């Protein structure tokens, strides 16, 4: 663990038809940001990075940030997630390990291991002692933090490429484009498996707070909305996004989906550097920030616990390959994390179309 040094706060440039009030986060990591997550209990923001670090900031109501803690893995960190009470932060990465950072002690300890990189980490919300990990070793594992060995394992058939959970709902997407729905009341059994409705590699999954549906997205600029219960399958749909207006259009990966905690609307970000707010029930886009990344991909987004701030990270995401990567130690290579003040009208649901 180490404390981070605060630097003078900066104001971000106009993120494209948004506003000038997006605040640049102090002391970002010096390599690509893989995930962002806000504490559900207080105003702390965490970021995991390809440089092997996890960093934590305290954020004021105005979006000003103060670096508080950092800790490291022995390889790129691919995901991080706060516990429901905000006292602990779990992280996982290419070192095949998951760690637990305790805010009270300022110490990080290893709590899980796989045979390949761990791509995602989530909490079993019914118990602050159970951690869920999804790995490229083709398994999902459950860990009781009081014991060193997994208390359950699910074979998911291929590498875990997308995963999310809310309440008793866990949804996993693998490299074979299979979607597995798991009821965490029976955690080692797959409740339902379907072929993903998207034809290209899955990038992200997010469960709706209502726990009756989830959204998934692919590298081919599409998002699909899927309901859990087959009786609602007529409400399943997909739509195109993160594409430009050329003919034919350039199509970009959708890198992450973030759910608004209050309204159940959601945001997407992509390799085109854009952020969009959506309402699935009205089947409409609520707001578009086409230049949020100012030409740089947006790799991760996350709403704060009250939904009044959106954190987003702009950095190269390797979707064009190494030959297009910015030169190391240049301004173009430096990741930027920003805090966007969310206007209620931009995320509030609209009346359903008839």
Coordinates of C-alpha atoms in Angstrom, one line a residue:
X1 CA 0.0 0.0 0.0
X2 CA 1.2 3.5 -0.7
X3 CA -0.3 7.0 -0.4
X4 CA -0.5 8.9 -3.6
X5 CA 0.7 12.5 -4.0
X6 CA -1.9 15.1 -4.8
X7 CA -1.3 17.4 -7.8
X8 CA -3.1 20.7 -8.6
X9 CA -6.7 20.0 -9.9
X10 CA -7.3 20.5 -13.6
X11 CA -10.5 21.1 -15.6
X12 CA -11.0 18.9 -18.6
X13 CA -11.5 20.2 -22.1
X14 CA -15.1 20.1 -23.6
X15 CA -16.1 16.4 -23.9
X16 CA -18.2 17.2 -26.9
X17 CA -21.7 18.8 -26.6
X18 CA -21.5 18.2 -22.9
X19 CA -20.1 20.9 -20.6
X20 CA -16.8 22.2 -19.4
X21 CA -17.1 21.0 -15.9
X22 CA -15.6 17.5 -16.2
X23 CA -12.8 17.3 -13.7
X24 CA -9.5 15.5 -14.4
X25 CA -8.6 13.0 -11.6
X26 CA -5.3 13.6 -9.9
X27 CA -2.5 11.1 -10.3
X28 CA -3.9 8.5 -12.7
X29 CA -2.0 5.3 -13.4
X30 CA 0.7 5.5 -16.0
X31 CA -0.8 2.7 -18.2
X32 CA -4.2 1.8 -19.5
X33 CA -7.2 1.8 -17.2
X34 CA -9.0 -1.6 -17.2
X35 CA -11.9 -0.8 -14.8
X36 CA -13.4 1.9 -12.6
X37 CA -15.8 1.4 -9.7
X38 CA -17.3 3.7 -7.1
X39 CA -17.9 2.6 -3.5
X40 CA -21.6 1.9 -2.8
X41 CA -21.2 3.3 0.7
X42 CA -19.1 6.4 0.3
X43 CA -17.4 8.7 -2.2
X44 CA -14.3 6.7 -3.0
X45 CA -13.4 5.8 -6.6
X46 CA -11.1 2.9 -7.6
X47 CA -9.3 2.2 -10.8
X48 CA -7.4 -0.9 -11.9
X49 CA -4.6 -0.6 -14.5
X50 CA -2.4 -2.5 -16.9
X51 CA 0.6 -1.3 -15.0
X52 CA -0.2 -3.7 -12.1
X53 CA -1.7 -1.0 -9.8
X54 CA -5.0 -0.3 -8.2
X55 CA -5.6 3.3 -7.1
X56 CA -8.2 4.8 -4.8
X57 CA -9.3 8.4 -4.6
X58 CA -11.7 10.3 -2.3
X59 CA -14.0 12.4 -4.4
X60 CA -15.7 15.6 -3.2
X61 CA -19.4 16.5 -4.2
X62 CA -17.9 18.8 -6.8
X63 CA -15.8 16.0 -8.3
X64 CA -12.5 17.2 -6.9
X65 CA -10.3 14.2 -6.2
X66 CA -7.7 13.4 -3.5
X67 CA -5.5 10.3 -3.9
X68 CA -5.7 8.1 -0.8
X69 CA -4.3 4.6 -1.4
X70 CA -2.7 2.3 -4.0
X71 CA -1.6 -1.3 -4.0
X72 CA -0.1 -3.7 -6.6
X73 CA -0.4 -7.0 -8.3
X74 CA 2.4 -9.0 -10.0
X75 CA 0.9 -8.2 -13.4
X76 CA -1.8 -6.2 -15.2
X77 CA -4.9 -5.7 -13.0
X78 CA -8.0 -6.4 -15.1
X79 CA -10.9 -5.6 -12.7
X80 CA -11.8 -4.2 -9.3
X81 CA -15.0 -4.1 -7.2
X82 CA -16.0 -2.6 -3.9
X83 CA -17.8 -4.6 -1.2
X84 CA -21.4 -3.4 -0.5
X85 CA -20.4 -1.8 2.8
X86 CA -17.4 0.0 1.2
X87 CA -14.9 -1.4 3.7
X88 CA -13.0 -3.6 1.2
X89 CA -11.9 -3.5 -2.4
X90 CA -11.4 -6.7 -4.4
X91 CA -9.2 -6.8 -7.5
X92 CA -8.0 -9.5 -10.0
X93 CA -5.6 -9.7 -12.8
X94 CA -3.2 -11.4 -15.2
X95 CA -1.1 -12.7 -12.2
X96 CA -3.9 -15.3 -11.8
X97 CA -4.7 -13.9 -8.3
X98 CA -7.4 -11.9 -6.6
X99 CA -6.6 -9.5 -3.8
X100 CA -8.5 -7.9 -1.0
X101 CA -7.7 -4.4 0.1
X102 CA -8.9 -3.5 3.6
X103 CA -9.7 0.2 4.0
X104 CA -9.3 0.0 7.8
X105 CA -5.8 -1.5 7.7
X106 CA -4.5 -0.1 4.4
X107 CA -3.3 -3.6 3.5
X108 CA -3.9 -5.9 0.5
X109 CA -3.8 -9.7 0.8
X110 CA -4.3 -12.5 -1.8
X111 CA -7.6 -14.3 -1.3
X112 CA -8.1 -16.3 -4.6
X113 CA -6.1 -18.0 -7.4
X114 CA -6.9 -19.5 -10.8
X115 CA -4.9 -21.4 -13.4
X116 CA -5.1 -18.5 -15.8
X117 CA -5.7 -14.7 -15.6
X118 CA -8.8 -13.7 -13.6
X119 CA -10.8 -11.3 -15.8
X120 CA -13.6 -10.3 -13.4
X121 CA -14.3 -10.2 -9.7
X122 CA -17.8 -9.6 -8.1
X123 CA -19.3 -9.9 -4.6
X124 CA -22.0 -12.3 -3.5
X125 CA -24.3 -9.5 -2.3
X126 CA -26.0 -11.6 0.3
X127 CA -22.7 -12.1 2.1
X128 CA -19.7 -9.7 2.4
X129 CA -17.6 -12.8 2.9
X130 CA -18.1 -14.5 -0.5
X131 CA -16.2 -13.4 -3.6
X132 CA -16.9 -14.5 -7.1
X133 CA -14.1 -14.7 -9.7
X134 CA -14.4 -15.4 -13.5
X135 CA -11.2 -16.5 -15.2
X136 CA -9.7 -17.4 -18.6
X137 CA -9.2 -20.9 -17.1
X138 CA -12.9 -21.4 -18.1
X139 CA -14.2 -21.4 -14.6
X140 CA -16.2 -19.3 -12.2
X141 CA -15.2 -19.8 -8.6
X142 CA -16.7 -18.8 -5.2
X143 CA -14.4 -17.9 -2.3
X144 CA -15.3 -17.7 1.4
X145 CA -12.7 -15.1 2.6
X146 CA -12.4 -17.0 5.9
X147 CA -11.0 -20.1 4.1
X148 CA -8.1 -20.5 1.6
X149 CA -9.8 -22.8 -1.0
X150 CA -12.8 -22.1 -3.2
X151 CA -16.2 -23.2 -1.8
X152 CA -17.7 -23.8 -5.3
X153 CA -16.7 -24.0 -9.0
X154 CA -18.7 -23.7 -12.2
X155 CA -17.2 -24.9 -15.5
X156 CA -18.3 -22.4 -18.1
X157 CA -16.8 -24.2 -21.1
X158 CA -14.6 -21.3 -22.4
X159 CA -12.7 -18.3 -21.2
X160 CA -14.8 -15.7 -19.3
X161 CA -15.0 -12.6 -21.4
X162 CA -17.9 -10.8 -19.6
X163 CA -19.5 -11.1 -16.2
X164 CA -21.7 -9.2 -13.8
X165 CA -24.0 -9.8 -10.9
X166 CA -26.7 -8.1 -8.9
X167 CA -28.5 -9.6 -5.9
X168 CA -28.9 -13.4 -6.6
X169 CA -28.4 -12.9 -10.4
X170 CA -25.0 -13.8 -12.0
X171 CA -24.5 -13.6 -15.8
X172 CA -21.4 -14.9 -17.5
X173 CA -20.4 -14.6 -21.2
X174 CA -17.6 -16.7 -22.6
X175 CA -15.3 -16.8 -25.6
X176 CA -17.6 -19.1 -27.4
X177 CA -20.4 -16.5 -27.1
X178 CA -22.4 -18.6 -24.7
X179 CA -24.4 -16.8 -22.0
X180 CA -24.9 -18.6 -18.7
X181 CA -27.3 -17.3 -16.1
X182 CA -26.8 -18.5 -12.6
X183 CA -29.1 -18.1 -9.6
X184 CA -26.8 -17.5 -6.7
X185 CA -29.2 -19.3 -4.4
X186 CA -27.9 -22.4 -6.2
X187 CA -24.5 -21.1 -7.2
X188 CA -22.8 -24.1 -8.7
X189 CA -25.6 -24.9 -11.2
X190 CA -26.2 -23.0 -14.5
X191 CA -29.9 -22.0 -14.4
X192 CA -30.0 -21.1 -18.1
X193 CA -27.6 -21.1 -21.1
X194 CA -28.2 -19.4 -24.4
X195 CA -26.2 -18.5 -27.5
X196 CA -25.5 -14.8 -27.4
X197 CA -27.7 -12.8 -29.7
X198 CA -24.6 -10.8 -30.9
X199 CA -22.5 -12.4 -33.6
X200 CA -19.1 -11.0 -32.6
X201 CA -16.8 -11.3 -29.6
X202 CA -18.5 -10.3 -26.3
X203 CA -16.9 -7.4 -24.5
X204 CA -19.1 -6.6 -21.5
X205 CA -22.3 -7.6 -19.6
X206 CA -24.2 -5.5 -17.0
X207 CA -27.2 -6.6 -15.0
X208 CA -30.1 -4.3 -14.5
X209 CA -30.9 -3.3 -10.9
X210 CA -34.3 -4.8 -11.3
X211 CA -32.6 -8.2 -11.7
X212 CA -35.0 -9.3 -14.4
X213 CA -32.7 -8.5 -17.4
X214 CA -29.2 -7.7 -18.5
X215 CA -27.4 -5.9 -21.3
X216 CA -24.5 -7.2 -23.2
X217 CA -22.3 -5.7 -25.9
X218 CA -19.7 -6.8 -28.4
X219 CA -16.7 -5.6 -30.4
X220 CA -19.1 -4.9 -33.3
X221 CA -20.8 -1.8 -32.0
X222 CA -24.0 -3.5 -30.8
X223 CA -25.8 -3.8 -27.5
X224 CA -28.4 -6.5 -26.7
X225 CA -31.1 -6.4 -24.0
X226 CA -32.0 -9.8 -22.7
X227 CA -34.7 -10.7 -20.2
X228 CA -34.2 -13.7 -17.8
X229 CA -37.7 -15.1 -18.0
X230 CA -38.7 -16.6 -21.3
X231 CA -42.2 -15.1 -21.0
X232 CA -40.6 -11.7 -21.6
X233 CA -38.5 -12.8 -24.6
X234 CA -40.7 -10.7 -26.9
X235 CA -39.1 -7.7 -25.2
X236 CA -35.5 -8.8 -26.1
X237 CA -33.9 -6.6 -28.7
X238 CA -30.5 -5.3 -29.9
X239 CA -29.4 -2.0 -31.4
X240 CA -26.4 -0.5 -33.2
X241 CA -24.2 2.1 -31.5
X242 CA -20.7 3.5 -31.4
X243 CA -20.5 3.9 -35.2
X244 CA -19.7 7.0 -37.2
X245 CA -21.8 8.5 -40.0
X246 CA -19.6 7.4 -42.9
X247 CA -21.0 5.1 -45.6
X248 CA -20.2 2.4 -44.8
X249 CA -19.7 3.4 -41.2
X250 CA -16.6 2.7 -39.1
X251 CA -17.7 0.3 -36.3
X252 CA -16.1 0.4 -32.9
X253 CA -16.1 -2.0 -29.9
X254 CA -18.4 -1.2 -27.0
X255 CA -16.0 -1.4 -24.0
X256 CA -18.3 -1.2 -21.0
X257 CA -21.9 -0.8 -19.9
X258 CA -22.7 1.0 -16.6
X259 CA -26.1 1.0 -14.9
X260 CA -27.5 4.1 -13.3
X261 CA -28.2 3.1 -9.7
X262 CA -31.4 5.1 -9.3
X263 CA -33.2 5.1 -12.7
X264 CA -32.1 1.8 -14.2
X265 CA -31.1 3.6 -17.4
X266 CA -27.5 2.9 -18.6
X267 CA -24.4 4.3 -20.2
X268 CA -22.1 2.7 -22.8
X269 CA -18.6 3.7 -23.8
X270 CA -16.6 2.7 -26.8
X271 CA -13.4 2.7 -28.8
X272 CA -14.7 5.7 -30.7
X273 CA -14.2 7.8 -27.6
X274 CA -17.9 8.4 -27.2
X275 CA -20.3 7.9 -24.2
X276 CA -24.0 7.4 -24.6
X277 CA -26.9 7.3 -22.1
X278 CA -29.8 5.0 -22.9
X279 CA -33.3 4.1 -21.8
X280 CA -34.1 0.4 -22.6
X281 CA -37.8 0.7 -21.8
X282 CA -38.3 3.7 -24.1
X283 CA -35.8 2.2 -26.5
X284 CA -34.1 5.5 -27.0
X285 CA -30.8 7.3 -26.5
X286 CA -31.1 9.9 -23.8
X287 CA -27.8 11.8 -24.4
X288 CA -24.6 11.5 -26.5
X289 CA -21.1 12.8 -25.7
X290 CA -19.5 12.1 -29.0
X291 CA -16.1 13.6 -28.1
X292 CA -15.7 12.5 -24.5
X293 CA -12.4 10.9 -25.2
X294 CA -11.3 13.6 -27.7
X295 CA -10.2 11.0 -30.2
X296 CA -9.1 8.5 -27.6
X297 CA -11.0 5.3 -26.7
X298 CA -13.1 5.2 -23.5
X299 CA -12.1 2.0 -21.7
X300 CA -14.3 2.1 -18.6
X301 CA -17.2 4.1 -17.1
X302 CA -18.9 4.0 -13.7
X303 CA -21.8 5.9 -12.0
X304 CA -21.3 7.1 -8.4
X305 CA -23.5 5.6 -5.7
X306 CA -26.1 8.4 -6.0
X307 CA -25.8 8.5 -9.8
X308 CA -24.9 12.2 -9.9
X309 CA -21.3 11.6 -11.2
X310 CA -19.9 9.5 -14.0
X311 CA -16.2 8.5 -13.9
X312 CA -14.7 7.6 -17.3
X313 CA -11.2 6.6 -18.4
X314 CA -9.7 7.6 -21.8
X315 CA -6.7 5.6 -23.0
X316 CA -5.6 3.4 -25.9
X317 CA -7.4 0.0 -25.7
X318 CA -5.4 -1.9 -28.3
X319 CA -8.4 -2.6 -30.6
X320 CA -6.3 -1.5 -33.6
X321 CA -3.3 -3.5 -32.5
X322 CA 0.2 -2.6 -31.3
X323 CA 1.1 -0.8 -34.5
X324 CA -1.4 2.0 -33.7
X325 CA -0.4 2.2 -30.0
X326 CA 1.0 5.7 -29.0
X327 CA 4.7 5.8 -28.2
X328 CA 5.5 5.1 -24.5
X329 CA 6.0 8.0 -22.2
X330 CA 4.3 10.5 -24.5
X331 CA 1.2 12.7 -23.7
X332 CA -0.8 10.5 -26.1
X333 CA 0.1 7.4 -24.1
X334 CA -0.9 8.8 -20.8
X335 CA -4.4 7.7 -19.6
X336 CA -6.8 10.3 -18.3
X337 CA -9.6 9.7 -15.8
X338 CA -12.4 12.3 -15.6
X339 CA -15.4 13.0 -13.4
X340 CA -18.5 14.1 -15.3
X341 CA -21.4 15.8 -13.3
X342 CA -24.5 14.0 -14.4
X343 CA -27.6 16.1 -15.1
X344 CA -30.8 14.4 -13.9
X345 CA -32.5 15.1 -17.2
X346 CA -29.8 13.2 -19.0
X347 CA -30.4 9.9 -17.3
X348 CA -34.1 10.1 -16.2
X349 CA -36.3 7.6 -18.1
X350 CA -38.6 8.8 -20.7
X351 CA -42.2 7.8 -21.4
X352 CA -42.4 4.5 -23.3
X353 CA -43.1 4.7 -27.0
X354 CA -46.5 3.4 -28.1

